[in-house]
Every structure is written in structure tokens, then in C-alpha cells.
Tab-separated table of C-alpha atoms in Angstrom:
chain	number	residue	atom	x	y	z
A	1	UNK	CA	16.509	-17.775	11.169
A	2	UNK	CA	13.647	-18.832	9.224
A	3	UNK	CA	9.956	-18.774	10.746
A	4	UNK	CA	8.534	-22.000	12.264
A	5	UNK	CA	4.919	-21.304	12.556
A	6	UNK	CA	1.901	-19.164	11.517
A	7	UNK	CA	2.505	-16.935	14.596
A	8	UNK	CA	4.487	-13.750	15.312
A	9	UNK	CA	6.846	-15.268	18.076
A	10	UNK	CA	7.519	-12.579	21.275
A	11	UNK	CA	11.514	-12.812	19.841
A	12	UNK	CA	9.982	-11.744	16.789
A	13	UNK	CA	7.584	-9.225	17.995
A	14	UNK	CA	10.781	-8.029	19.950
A	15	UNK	CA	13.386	-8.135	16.853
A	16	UNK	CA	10.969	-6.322	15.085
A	17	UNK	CA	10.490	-3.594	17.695
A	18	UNK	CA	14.359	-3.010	18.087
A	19	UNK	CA	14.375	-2.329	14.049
A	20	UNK	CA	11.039	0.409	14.810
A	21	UNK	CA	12.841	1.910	17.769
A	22	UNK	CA	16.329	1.951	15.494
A	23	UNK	CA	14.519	3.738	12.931
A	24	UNK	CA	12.724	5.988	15.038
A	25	UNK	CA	16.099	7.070	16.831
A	26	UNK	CA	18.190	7.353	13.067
A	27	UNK	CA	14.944	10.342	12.543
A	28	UNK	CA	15.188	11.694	15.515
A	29	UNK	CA	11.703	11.334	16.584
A	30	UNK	CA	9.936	10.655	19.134
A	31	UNK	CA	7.022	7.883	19.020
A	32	UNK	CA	4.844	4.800	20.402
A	33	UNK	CA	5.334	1.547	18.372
A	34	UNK	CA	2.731	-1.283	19.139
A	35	UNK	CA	2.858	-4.937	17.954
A	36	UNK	CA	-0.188	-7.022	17.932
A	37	UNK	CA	-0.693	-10.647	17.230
A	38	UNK	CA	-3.112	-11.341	14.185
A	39	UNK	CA	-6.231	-11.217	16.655
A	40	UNK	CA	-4.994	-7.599	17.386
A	41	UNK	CA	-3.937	-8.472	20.773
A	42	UNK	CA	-1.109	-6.370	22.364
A	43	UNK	CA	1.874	-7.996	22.196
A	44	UNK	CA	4.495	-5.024	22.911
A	45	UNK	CA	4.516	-1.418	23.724
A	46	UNK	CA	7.350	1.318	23.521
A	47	UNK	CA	7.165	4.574	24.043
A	48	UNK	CA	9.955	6.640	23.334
A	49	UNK	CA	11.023	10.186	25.147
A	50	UNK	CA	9.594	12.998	24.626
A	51	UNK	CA	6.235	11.070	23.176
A	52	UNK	CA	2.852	12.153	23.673
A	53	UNK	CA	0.871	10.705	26.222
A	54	UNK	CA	-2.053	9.256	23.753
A	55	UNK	CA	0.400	7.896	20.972
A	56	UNK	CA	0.388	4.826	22.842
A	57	UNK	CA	-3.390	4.331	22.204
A	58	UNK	CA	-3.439	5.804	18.782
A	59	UNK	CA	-0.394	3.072	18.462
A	60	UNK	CA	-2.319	0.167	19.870
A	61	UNK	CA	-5.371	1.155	17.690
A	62	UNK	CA	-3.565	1.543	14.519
A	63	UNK	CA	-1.867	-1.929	14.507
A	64	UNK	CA	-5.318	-3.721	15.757
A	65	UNK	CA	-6.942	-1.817	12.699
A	66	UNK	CA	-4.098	-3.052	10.213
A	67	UNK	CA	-4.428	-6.308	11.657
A	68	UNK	CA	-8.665	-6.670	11.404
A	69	UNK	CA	-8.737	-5.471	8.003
A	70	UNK	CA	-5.591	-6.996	6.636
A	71	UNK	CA	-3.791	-3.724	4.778
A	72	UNK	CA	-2.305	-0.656	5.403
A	73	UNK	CA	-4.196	2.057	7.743
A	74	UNK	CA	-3.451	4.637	4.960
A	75	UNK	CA	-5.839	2.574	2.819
A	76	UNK	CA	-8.375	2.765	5.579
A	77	UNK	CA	-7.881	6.541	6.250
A	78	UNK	CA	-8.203	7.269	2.084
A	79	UNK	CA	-11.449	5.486	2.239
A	80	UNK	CA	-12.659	8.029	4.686
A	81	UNK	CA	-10.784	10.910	3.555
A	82	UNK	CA	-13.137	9.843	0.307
A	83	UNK	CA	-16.025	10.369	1.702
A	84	UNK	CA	-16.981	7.145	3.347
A	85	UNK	CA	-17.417	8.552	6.640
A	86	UNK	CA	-19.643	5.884	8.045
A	87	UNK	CA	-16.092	3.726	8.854
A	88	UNK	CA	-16.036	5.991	11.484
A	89	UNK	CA	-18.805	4.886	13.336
A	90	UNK	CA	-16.946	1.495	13.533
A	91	UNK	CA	-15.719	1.717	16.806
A	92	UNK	CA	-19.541	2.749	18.044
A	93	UNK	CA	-20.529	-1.141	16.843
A	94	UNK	CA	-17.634	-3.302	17.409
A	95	UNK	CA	-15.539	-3.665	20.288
A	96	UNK	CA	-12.109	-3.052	18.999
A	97	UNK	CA	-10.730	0.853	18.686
A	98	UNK	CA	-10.381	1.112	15.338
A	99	UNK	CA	-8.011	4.173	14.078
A	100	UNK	CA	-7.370	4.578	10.639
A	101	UNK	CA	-4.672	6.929	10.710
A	102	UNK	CA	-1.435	6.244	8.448
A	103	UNK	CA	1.146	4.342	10.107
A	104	UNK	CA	-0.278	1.034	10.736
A	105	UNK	CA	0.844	-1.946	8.206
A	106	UNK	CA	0.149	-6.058	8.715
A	107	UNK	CA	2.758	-8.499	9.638
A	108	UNK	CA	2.812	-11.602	6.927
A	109	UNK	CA	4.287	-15.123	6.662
A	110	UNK	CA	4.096	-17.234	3.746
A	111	UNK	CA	1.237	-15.422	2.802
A	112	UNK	CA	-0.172	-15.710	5.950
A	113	UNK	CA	-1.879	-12.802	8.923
A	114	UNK	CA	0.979	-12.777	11.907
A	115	UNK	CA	0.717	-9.834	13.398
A	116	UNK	CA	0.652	-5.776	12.547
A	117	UNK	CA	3.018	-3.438	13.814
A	118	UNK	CA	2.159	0.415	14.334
A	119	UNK	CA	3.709	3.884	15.360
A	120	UNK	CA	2.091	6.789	16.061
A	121	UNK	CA	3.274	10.505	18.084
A	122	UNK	CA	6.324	11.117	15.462
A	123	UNK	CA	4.431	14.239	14.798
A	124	UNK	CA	4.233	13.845	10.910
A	125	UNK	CA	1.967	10.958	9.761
A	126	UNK	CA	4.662	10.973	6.828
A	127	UNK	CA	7.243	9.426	9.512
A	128	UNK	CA	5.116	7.225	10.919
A	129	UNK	CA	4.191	5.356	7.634
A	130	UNK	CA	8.631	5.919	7.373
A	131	UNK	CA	9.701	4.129	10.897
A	132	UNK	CA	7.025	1.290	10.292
A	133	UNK	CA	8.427	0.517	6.717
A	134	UNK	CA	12.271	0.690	7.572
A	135	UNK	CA	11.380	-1.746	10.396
A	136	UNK	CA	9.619	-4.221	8.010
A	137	UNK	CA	11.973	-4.319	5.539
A	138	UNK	CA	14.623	-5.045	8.061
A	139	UNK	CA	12.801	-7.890	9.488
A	140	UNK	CA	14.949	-11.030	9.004
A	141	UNK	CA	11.743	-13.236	9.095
């Protein structure tokens, strides 16, 4: 069904969640998988068994970071990992709880900011960056 507005709708929020959580299970991993809207606003939360308590937050964070800077996390976490340390600091000045950690990827539309999706607790950043792709390519959006 093709997209009607510049929004991430909650049946596409949800869609896209069922195609994290079917990935997650096909790995047999455990994990949190947040969606946000393009503001980075919490739009919906699962946490699978056997998750760690704080991958929910480290979820949560990672999709408002994709969604704020419009890419990846992993391009956010080699900037530091380069020696730009100071984006660290960022939560210290700004509101949001930035985490830039690998796993976190933007939601787009015609171009267009809807949304970021994020998982985090797999317990390899490797799968992480894997259940958020297989999700997003399996989005029927």
C-alpha cells in the first residue's frame, strides 16, 4: 500500500516493528527495537526475552540520534571512534540522549525524514546494524 503522507503512520511504525522482531527471532537474539517519529519521539518499544534491562534506552537513544542527524549511527560512532570525541559531550548541551552506537538507521519517504528505527541488546553491534537492515528492506512502504 503506498504511503499517503510525510509521516511514519503507527500501522507503519507497527509493520515495520513485526519485520525487526521477525528478524531478530530468524538470529536468535535477543534485543530492544525502538521507532521514533522524525522529531525522535517514541513511537514503539519491544523488548524481546532474555534482553538486557538498558537496551531499551540504548534503543530509544539510537533511533532519536539517527533521526536528529539524518544517517546511520555507525557514521556517528566512526566520527568518534576518529577522534572527534567532543560529540560526546552532546548529550551534556542538548536535551535529547544522543547514542551513537551502530544500529540506528533513518526512516525515508520520497526523499523525505519519517522516522528512524533502532535495536540495541543483540549482544554484537554486528547484529544490530543486521536486524535493523533486514527490517528496512522488508518494509513495503
Amino acid at each position: 500500500m503506498p504511503k499517503t503522507t510525510f509521516k511514519i503512520t503507527y500501522d507503519e511504525a507497527k509493520m515495520l516493528m513485526n519485520e525487526a522482531v521477525k528478524s531478530a527471532n530468524h538470529h536468535n537474539v535477543p534485543g530492544a527495537i525502538a521507532i521514533v517519529d522524525e522529531g525522535g519521539h517514541l513511537l514503539l518499544l519491544e523488548s524481546l526475552d532474555n534482553t538486557m534491562s538498558s537496551a531499551s534506552k540504548i534503543a530509544i537513544g539510537k533511533a532519536a540520534t539517527a533521526a536528529a542527524f539524518k544517517r546511520p549511527t555507525m557514521d556517528i560512532e566512526k566520527v568518534v571512534l576518529e577522534g572527534r570525541t567532543p560529540m560526546l559531550v552532546l548529550d551534556s548541551v542538548t536535551v535529547e540522549s544522543y547514542v551513537p552506537l551502530k544500529g540506528g538507521y533513518p526512516i525515508w519517504y520520497e526523499g523525505k525524514l519519517v522516522g528512524a528505527i533502532a535495536v540495541a541488546g543483540t549482544m554484537d553491534a554486528e547484529m544490530d546494524e543486521v536486524v535493523v537492515l533486514e527490517a528496512l528492506k522488508n518494509k513495503t512502504w
